[in-house]
GROMACS .gro file of C-alpha atoms in nm:
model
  380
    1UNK     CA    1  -1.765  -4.108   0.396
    2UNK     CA    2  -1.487  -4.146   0.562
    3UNK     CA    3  -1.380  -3.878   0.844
    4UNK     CA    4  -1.032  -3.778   0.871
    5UNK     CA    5  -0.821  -3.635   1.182
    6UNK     CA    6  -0.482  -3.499   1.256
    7UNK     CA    7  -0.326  -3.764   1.490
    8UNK     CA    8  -0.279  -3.629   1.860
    9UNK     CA    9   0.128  -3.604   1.765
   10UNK     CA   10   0.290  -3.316   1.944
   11UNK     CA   11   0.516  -3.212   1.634
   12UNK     CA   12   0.168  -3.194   1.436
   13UNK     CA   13   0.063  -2.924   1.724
   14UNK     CA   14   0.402  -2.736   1.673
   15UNK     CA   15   0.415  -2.713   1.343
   16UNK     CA   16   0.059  -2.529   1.338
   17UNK     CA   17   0.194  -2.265   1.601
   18UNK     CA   18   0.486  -2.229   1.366
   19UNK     CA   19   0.246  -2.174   1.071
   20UNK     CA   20   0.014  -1.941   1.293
   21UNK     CA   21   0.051  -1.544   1.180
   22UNK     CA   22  -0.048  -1.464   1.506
   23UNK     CA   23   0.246  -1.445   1.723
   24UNK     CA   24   0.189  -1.699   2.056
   25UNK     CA   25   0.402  -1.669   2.352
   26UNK     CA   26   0.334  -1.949   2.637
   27UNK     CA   27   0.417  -1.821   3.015
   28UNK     CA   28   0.484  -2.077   3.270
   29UNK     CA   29   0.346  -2.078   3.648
   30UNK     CA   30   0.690  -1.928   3.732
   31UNK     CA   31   0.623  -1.616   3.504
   32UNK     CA   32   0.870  -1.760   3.265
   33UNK     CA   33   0.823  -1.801   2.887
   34UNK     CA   34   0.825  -2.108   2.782
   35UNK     CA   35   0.723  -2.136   2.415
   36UNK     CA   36   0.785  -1.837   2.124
   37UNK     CA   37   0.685  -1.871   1.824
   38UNK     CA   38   0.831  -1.753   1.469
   39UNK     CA   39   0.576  -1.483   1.428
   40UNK     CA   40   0.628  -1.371   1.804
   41UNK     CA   41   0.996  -1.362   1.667
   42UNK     CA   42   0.936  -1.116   1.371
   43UNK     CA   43   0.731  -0.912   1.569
   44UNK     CA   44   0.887  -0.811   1.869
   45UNK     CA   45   1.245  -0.845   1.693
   46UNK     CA   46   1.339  -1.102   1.929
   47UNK     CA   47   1.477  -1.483   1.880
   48UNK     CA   48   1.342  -1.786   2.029
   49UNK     CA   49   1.653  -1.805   2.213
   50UNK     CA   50   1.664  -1.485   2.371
   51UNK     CA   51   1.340  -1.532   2.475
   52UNK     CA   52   1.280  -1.897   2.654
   53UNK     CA   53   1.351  -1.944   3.043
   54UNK     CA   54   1.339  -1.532   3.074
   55UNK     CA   55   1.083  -1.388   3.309
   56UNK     CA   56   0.763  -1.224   3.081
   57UNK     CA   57   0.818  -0.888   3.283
   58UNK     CA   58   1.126  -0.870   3.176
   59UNK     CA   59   1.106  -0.949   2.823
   60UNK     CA   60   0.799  -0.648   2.769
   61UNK     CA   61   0.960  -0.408   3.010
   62UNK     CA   62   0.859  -0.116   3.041
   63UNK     CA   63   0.526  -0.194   2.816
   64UNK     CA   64   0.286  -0.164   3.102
   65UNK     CA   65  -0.061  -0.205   2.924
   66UNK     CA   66   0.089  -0.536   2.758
   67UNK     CA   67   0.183  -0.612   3.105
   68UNK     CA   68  -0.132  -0.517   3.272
   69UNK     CA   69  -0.315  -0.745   3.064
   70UNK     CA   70  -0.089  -1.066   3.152
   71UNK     CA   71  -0.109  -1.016   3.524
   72UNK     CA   72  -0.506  -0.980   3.525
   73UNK     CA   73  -0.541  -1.306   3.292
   74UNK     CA   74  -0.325  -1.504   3.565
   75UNK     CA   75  -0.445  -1.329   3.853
   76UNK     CA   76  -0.792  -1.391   3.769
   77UNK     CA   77  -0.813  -1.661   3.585
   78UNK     CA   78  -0.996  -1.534   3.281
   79UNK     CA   79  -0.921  -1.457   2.944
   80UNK     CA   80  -0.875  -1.079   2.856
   81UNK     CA   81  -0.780  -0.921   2.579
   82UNK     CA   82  -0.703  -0.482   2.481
   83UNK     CA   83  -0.941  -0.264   2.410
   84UNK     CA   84  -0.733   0.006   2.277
   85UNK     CA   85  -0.432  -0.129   2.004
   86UNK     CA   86  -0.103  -0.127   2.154
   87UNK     CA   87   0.247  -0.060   2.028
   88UNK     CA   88   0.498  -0.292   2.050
   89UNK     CA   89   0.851  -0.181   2.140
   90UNK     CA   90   1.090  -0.391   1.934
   91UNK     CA   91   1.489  -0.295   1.909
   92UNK     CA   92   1.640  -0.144   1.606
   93UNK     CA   93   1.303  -0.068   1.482
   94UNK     CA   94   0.938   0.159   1.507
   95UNK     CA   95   0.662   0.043   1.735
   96UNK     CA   96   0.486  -0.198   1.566
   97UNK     CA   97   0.069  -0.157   1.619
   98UNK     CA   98  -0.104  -0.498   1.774
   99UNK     CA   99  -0.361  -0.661   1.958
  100UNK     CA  100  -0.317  -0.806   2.229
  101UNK     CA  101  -0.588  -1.085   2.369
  102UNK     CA  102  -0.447  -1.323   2.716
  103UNK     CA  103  -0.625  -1.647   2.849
  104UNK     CA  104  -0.474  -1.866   3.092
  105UNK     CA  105  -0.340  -2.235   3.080
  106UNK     CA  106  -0.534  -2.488   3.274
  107UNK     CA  107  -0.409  -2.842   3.390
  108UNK     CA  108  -0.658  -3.105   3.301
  109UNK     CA  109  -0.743  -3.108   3.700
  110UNK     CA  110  -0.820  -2.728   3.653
  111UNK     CA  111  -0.548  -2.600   3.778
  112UNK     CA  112  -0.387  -2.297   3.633
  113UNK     CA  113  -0.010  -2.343   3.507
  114UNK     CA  114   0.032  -2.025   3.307
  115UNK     CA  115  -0.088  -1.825   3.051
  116UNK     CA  116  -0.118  -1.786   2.676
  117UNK     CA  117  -0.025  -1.493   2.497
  118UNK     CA  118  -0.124  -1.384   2.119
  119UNK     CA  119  -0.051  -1.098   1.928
  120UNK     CA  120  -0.178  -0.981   1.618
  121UNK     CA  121   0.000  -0.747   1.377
  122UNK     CA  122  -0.194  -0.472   1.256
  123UNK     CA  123  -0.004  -0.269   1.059
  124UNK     CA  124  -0.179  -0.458   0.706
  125UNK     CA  125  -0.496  -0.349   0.850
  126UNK     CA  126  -0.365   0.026   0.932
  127UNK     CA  127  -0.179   0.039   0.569
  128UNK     CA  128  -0.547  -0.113   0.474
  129UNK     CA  129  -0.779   0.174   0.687
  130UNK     CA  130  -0.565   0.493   0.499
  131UNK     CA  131  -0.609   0.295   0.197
  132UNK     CA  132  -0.942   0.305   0.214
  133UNK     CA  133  -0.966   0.680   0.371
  134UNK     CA  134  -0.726   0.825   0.061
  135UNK     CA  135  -1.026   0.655  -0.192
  136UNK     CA  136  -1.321   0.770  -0.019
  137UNK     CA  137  -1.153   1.104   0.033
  138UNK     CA  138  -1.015   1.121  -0.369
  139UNK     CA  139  -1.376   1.011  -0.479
  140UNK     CA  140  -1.543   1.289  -0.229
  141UNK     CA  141  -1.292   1.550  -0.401
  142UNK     CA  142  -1.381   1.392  -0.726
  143UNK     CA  143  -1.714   1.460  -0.753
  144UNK     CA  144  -1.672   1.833  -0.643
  145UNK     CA  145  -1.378   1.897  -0.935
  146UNK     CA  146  -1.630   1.721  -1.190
  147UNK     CA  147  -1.841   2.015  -1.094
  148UNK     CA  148  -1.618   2.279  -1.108
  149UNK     CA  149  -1.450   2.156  -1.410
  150UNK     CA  150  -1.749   2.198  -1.604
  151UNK     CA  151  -1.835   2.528  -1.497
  152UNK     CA  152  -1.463   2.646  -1.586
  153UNK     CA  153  -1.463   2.482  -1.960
  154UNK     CA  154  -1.743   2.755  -2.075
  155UNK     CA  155  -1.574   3.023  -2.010
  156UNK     CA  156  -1.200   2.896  -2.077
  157UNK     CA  157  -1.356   2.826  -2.397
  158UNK     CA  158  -1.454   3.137  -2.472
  159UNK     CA  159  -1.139   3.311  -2.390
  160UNK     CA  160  -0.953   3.097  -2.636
  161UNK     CA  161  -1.209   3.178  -2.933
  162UNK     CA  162  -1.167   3.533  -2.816
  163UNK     CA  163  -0.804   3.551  -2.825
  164UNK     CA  164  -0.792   3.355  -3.144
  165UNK     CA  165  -1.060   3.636  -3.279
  166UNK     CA  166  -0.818   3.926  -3.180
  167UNK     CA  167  -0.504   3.729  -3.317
  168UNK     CA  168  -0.654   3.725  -3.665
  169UNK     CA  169  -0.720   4.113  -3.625
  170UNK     CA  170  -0.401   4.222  -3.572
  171UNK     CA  171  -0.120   4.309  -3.803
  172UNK     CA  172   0.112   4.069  -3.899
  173UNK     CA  173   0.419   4.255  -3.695
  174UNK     CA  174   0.223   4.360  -3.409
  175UNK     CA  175   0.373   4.327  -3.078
  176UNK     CA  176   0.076   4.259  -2.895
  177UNK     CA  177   0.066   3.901  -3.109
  178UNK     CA  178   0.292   3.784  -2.866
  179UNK     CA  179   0.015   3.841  -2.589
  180UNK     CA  180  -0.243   3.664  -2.770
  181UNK     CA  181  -0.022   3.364  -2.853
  182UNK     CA  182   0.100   3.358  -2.437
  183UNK     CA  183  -0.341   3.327  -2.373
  184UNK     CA  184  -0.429   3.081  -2.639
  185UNK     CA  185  -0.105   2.836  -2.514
  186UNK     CA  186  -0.204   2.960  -2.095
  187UNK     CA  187  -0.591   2.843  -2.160
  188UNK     CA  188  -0.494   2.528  -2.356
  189UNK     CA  189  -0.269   2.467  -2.065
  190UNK     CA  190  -0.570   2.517  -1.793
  191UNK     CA  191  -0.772   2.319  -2.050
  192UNK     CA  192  -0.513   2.058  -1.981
  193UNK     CA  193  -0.556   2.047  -1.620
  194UNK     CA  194  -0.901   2.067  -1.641
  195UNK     CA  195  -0.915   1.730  -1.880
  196UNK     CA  196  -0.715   1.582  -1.613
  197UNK     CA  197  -0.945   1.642  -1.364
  198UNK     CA  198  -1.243   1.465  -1.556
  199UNK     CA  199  -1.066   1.212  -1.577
  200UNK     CA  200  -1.020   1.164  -1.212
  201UNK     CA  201  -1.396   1.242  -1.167
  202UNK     CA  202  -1.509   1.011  -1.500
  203UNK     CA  203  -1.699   0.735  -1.381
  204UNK     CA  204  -1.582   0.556  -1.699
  205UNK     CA  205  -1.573   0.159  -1.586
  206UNK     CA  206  -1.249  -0.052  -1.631
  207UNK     CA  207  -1.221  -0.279  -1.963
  208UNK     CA  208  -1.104  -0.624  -1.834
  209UNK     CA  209  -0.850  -0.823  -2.031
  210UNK     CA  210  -0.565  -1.078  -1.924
  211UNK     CA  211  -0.284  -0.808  -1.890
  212UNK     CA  212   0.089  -0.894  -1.914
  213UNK     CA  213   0.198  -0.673  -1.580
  214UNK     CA  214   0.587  -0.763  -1.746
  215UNK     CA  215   0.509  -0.691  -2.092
  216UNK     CA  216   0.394  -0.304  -1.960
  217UNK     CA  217   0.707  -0.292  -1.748
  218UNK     CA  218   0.947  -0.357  -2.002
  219UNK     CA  219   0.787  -0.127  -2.250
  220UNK     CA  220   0.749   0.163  -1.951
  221UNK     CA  221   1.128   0.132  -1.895
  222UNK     CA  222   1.253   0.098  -2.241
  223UNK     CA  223   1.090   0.443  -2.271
  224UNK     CA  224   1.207   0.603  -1.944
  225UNK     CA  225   1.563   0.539  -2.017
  226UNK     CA  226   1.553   0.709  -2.350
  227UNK     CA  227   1.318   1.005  -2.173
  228UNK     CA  228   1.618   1.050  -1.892
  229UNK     CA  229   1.931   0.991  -2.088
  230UNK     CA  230   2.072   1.335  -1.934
  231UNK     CA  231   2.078   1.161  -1.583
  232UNK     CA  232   2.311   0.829  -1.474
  233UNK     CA  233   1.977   0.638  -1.384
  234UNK     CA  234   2.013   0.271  -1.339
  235UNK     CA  235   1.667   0.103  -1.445
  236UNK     CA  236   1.663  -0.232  -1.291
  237UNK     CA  237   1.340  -0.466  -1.324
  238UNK     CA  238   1.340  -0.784  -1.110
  239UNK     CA  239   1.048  -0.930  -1.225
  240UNK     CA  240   0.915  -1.279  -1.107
  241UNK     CA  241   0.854  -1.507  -1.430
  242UNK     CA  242   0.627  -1.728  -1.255
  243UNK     CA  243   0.326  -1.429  -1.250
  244UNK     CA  244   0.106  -1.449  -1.544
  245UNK     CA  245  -0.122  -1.251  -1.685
  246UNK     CA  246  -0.347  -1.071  -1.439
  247UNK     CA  247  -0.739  -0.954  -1.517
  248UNK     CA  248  -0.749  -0.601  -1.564
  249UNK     CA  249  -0.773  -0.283  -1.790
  250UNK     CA  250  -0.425  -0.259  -1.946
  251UNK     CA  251  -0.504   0.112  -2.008
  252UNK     CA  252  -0.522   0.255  -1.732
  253UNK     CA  253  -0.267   0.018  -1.569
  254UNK     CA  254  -0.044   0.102  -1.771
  255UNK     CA  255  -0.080   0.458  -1.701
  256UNK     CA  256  -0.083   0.377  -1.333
  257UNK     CA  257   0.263   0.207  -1.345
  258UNK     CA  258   0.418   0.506  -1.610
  259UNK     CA  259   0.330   0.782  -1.361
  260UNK     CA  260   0.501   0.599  -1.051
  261UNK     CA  261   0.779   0.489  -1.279
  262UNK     CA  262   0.827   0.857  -1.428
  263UNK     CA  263   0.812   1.016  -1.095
  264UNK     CA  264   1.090   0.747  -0.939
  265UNK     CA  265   1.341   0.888  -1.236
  266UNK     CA  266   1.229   1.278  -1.179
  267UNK     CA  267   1.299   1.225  -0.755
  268UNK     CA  268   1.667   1.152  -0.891
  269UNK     CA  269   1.892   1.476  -0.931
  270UNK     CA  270   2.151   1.369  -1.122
  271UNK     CA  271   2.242   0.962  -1.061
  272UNK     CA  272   2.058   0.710  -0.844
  273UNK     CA  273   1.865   0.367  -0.910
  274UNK     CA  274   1.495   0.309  -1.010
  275UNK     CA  275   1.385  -0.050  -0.974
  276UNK     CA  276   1.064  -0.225  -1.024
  277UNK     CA  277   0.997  -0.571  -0.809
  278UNK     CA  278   0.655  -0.790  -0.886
  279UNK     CA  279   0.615  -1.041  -0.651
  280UNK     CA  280   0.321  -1.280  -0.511
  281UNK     CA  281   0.239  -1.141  -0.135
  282UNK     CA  282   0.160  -1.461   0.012
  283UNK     CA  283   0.002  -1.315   0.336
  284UNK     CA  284  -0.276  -1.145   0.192
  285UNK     CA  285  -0.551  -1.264   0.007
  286UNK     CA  286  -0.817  -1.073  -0.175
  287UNK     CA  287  -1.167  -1.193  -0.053
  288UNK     CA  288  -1.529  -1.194  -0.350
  289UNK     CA  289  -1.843  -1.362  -0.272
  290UNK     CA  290  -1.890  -1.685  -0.443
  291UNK     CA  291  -1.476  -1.783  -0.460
  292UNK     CA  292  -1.205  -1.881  -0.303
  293UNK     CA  293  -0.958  -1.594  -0.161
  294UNK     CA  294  -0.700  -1.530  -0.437
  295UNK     CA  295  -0.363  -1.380  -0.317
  296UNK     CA  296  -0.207  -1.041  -0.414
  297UNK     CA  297   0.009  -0.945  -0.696
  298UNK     CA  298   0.253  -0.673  -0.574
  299UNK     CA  299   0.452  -0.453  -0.786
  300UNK     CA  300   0.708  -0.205  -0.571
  301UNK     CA  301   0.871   0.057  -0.756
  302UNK     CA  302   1.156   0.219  -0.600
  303UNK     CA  303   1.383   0.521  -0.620
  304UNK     CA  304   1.681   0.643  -0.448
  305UNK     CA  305   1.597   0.983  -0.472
  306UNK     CA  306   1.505   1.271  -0.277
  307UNK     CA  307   1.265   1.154  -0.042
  308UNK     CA  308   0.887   1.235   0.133
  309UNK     CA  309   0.885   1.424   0.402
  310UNK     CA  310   0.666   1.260   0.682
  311UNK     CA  311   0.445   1.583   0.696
  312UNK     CA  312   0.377   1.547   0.291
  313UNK     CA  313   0.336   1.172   0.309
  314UNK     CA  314  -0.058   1.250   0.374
  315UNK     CA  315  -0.109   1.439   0.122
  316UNK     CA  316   0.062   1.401  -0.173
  317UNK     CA  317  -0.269   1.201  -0.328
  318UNK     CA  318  -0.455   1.514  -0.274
  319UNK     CA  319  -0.585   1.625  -0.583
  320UNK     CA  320  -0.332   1.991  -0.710
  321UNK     CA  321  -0.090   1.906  -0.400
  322UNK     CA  322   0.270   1.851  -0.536
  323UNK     CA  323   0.634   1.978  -0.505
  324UNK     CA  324   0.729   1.969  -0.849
  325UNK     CA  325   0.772   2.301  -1.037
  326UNK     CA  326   0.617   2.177  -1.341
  327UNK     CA  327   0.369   1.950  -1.200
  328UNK     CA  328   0.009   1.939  -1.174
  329UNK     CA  329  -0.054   1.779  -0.896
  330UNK     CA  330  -0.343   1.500  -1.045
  331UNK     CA  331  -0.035   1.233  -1.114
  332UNK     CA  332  -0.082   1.045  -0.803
  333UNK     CA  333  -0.428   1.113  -0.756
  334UNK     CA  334  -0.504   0.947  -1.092
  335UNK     CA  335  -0.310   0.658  -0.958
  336UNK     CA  336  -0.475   0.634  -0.638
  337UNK     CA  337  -0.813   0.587  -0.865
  338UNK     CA  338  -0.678   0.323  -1.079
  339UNK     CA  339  -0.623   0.100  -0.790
  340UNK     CA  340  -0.918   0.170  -0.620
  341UNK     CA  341  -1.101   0.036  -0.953
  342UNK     CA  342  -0.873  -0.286  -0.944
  343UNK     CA  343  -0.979  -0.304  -0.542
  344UNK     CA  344  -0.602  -0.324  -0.493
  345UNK     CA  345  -0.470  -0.064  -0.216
  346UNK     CA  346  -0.124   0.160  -0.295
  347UNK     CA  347   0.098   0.208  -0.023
  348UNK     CA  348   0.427   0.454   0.014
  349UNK     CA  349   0.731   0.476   0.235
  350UNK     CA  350   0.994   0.690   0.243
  351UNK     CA  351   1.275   0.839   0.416
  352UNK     CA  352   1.443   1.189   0.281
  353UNK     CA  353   1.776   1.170   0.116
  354UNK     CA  354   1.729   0.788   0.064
  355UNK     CA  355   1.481   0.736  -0.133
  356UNK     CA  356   1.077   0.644  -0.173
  357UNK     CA  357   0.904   0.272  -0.260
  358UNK     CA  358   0.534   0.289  -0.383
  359UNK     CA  359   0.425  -0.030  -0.351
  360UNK     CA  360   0.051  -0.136  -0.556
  361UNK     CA  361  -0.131  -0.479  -0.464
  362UNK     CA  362  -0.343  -0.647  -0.664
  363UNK     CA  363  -0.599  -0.938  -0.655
  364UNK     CA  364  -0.481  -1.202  -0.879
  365UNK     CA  365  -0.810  -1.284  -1.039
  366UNK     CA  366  -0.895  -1.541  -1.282
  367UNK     CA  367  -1.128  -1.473  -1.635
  368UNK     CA  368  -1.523  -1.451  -1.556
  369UNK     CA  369  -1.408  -1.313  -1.148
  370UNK     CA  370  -1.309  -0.959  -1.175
  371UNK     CA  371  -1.356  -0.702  -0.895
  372UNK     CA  372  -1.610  -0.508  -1.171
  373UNK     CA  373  -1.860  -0.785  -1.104
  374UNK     CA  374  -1.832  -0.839  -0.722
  375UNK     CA  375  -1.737  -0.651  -0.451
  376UNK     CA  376  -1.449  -0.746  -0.246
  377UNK     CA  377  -1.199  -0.704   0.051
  378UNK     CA  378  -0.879  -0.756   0.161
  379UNK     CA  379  -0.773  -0.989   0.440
  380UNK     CA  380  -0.469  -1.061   0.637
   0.00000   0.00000   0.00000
């Protein structure tokens, strides 16, 4: 067979540290850097030209473990790399987490002429980690509202039958009918909440089918518009025609995406935009023994409502935790299942007063590979 090999051209060489996701940042013997690559660029927030002939000290002032690990790399030769994640400081925008690892360059007579810097974004794997943490935790909670929920039923049932009893006693006229009717509708509200809460805690396994993720969209907003007529709520869908039909259970996605979608319109007052993005995230892929990573299907839904509080972002998929007067407080909680049963993850930002984006990955997986028959995980 014949071998191949990727000709010693230097373009060849720069166009794989342009591809590179790790961000690479070459320092000369003079302390000044010489190369900066396109993912150095969208991490720090810097361009290429901003960056080359400057001194590395002065680029990462004032970032002294960053710093600390460049001057022992070239002052002793040896590769080193952080412990502890670092934050980047980048202008016009938060701290971004990374990684940090240093080796130094080497002439081919062994002589050192610099170092090599790389720096790995870890936010994906931080958005990845609470992931994770919210499903564990929601399954944890899960198991212990299964329990109570079935102790509660019993008796809730037997209040109803009791309060139906006594409703069938009394006169026709009687005043106290109106007490009996407020119990019967109070327990089959609790009942309600209590069904919801199976739900959560059901261990009822997803029924895979190609699903049209547009198809439920369109239908989901055709209904939303006519549910919020009273408000001046602009429903936009970008949608991106080349996605087609995804394995999963259309069910329970499409309750997924009508709870996030219903919850965009109700964080709206009075007027304000709710629009739902699907796109291919191209720098993720979704990783099952015996096949080829797959990338991620992500659908974004965003409002320009009210807003999250930081402090609430935490824990508003806790099971009963909401700020809605009329809410139960399972909504989100529910959702947070459903992707954890699609091994996708379901991230949220927000900022008060302008608005929230949930955004929900999932593995684009072909028929006969869903995640119900192999365990999977997600890689940056």
């Amino acid at each position: 067979m014949k071998k191949t090999s990727i000709a010693p051209d230097p373009q060849v060489y720069i166009r794989v540290l342009e591809s590179l996701d790790r961000g690479v940042v070459a320092i000369g013997r003079d302390g000044r850097i010489a190369l900066f690559n396109p993912a150095a660029q969208s991490y720090t927030g810097l361009s290429e030209r901003q960056c080359l002939e400057r001194p590395y000290e002065e680029l990462f002032i004032g970032q002294e473990a960053l710093l600390y690990l460049v001057r022992t790399a070239i002052r002793e030769g040896r590769s080193i790399s952080g412990h502890e994640d670092l934050l980047l400081n980048r202008p016009a925008a938060p701290p971004l987490p990374v990684n940090i690892s240093v080796s130094p360059i080497f002439t081919a007579e062994g002589e050192q002429e610099g170092a090599v810097l790389i720096i790995r974004d870890l936010s994906r794997v931080r958005e990845l980690e609470s992931a994770v943490r919210r499903a564990d935790r929601l399954s944890m909670l899960g198991t212990l509202a299964a329990g109570l929920a079935h102790e509660i039923k019993n008796p809730l049932g037997g209040i109803k039958g009791a309060a139906q009893l006594l409703a069938m006693e009394l006169p026709g006229q009687s005043a106290l009918q109106e007490y009996t009717e407020v119990m019967i509708k109070e327990v089959e509200r609790v009942n309600g909440i209590i069904e919801e809460l199976m739900d959560l805690a059901r261990p009822r396994p997803p029924e895979w089918t190609e699903v049209n993720l547009a198809k439920i969209l369109d239908d989901i907003v055709l209904f939303q518009r006519e549910a919020h007529r009273g408000k001046e709520i602009r429903f936009q869908l970008n949608l991106d025609p080349s996605i087609p039909p995804i394995h999963g259970d259309e069910n329970l996605l499409t309750r997924l995406f009508l709870n996030l979608i219903k919850n965009a319109a109700e964080a709206i007052e009075q007027k304000g935009v709710v629009e739902i993005v699907t796109k291919v995230a191209s720098e993720l892929h979704f990783n099952h023994p015996g096949g080829r990573p797959v990338p991620l299907i992500v659908v974004q839904v965003r409002d320009t409502g009210r807003g999250i509080p930081a402090e609430e972002i935490d824990q508003i998929f806790t099971p009963f935790y909401t700020s809605k007067t009329k809410g139960s407080g399972l909504g989100l909680a529910t959702c947070q299942k459903i992707v954890s049963e699609h091994r996708g993850f379901l991230k949220v930002e927000s900022s008060p007063g302008r608005g929230t984006v949930f955004a929900v990955s999932l593995p684009f997986l072909r028929p006969g590979s869903t995640p119900a028959k192999s365990a999977g995980k997600t890689n940056t």
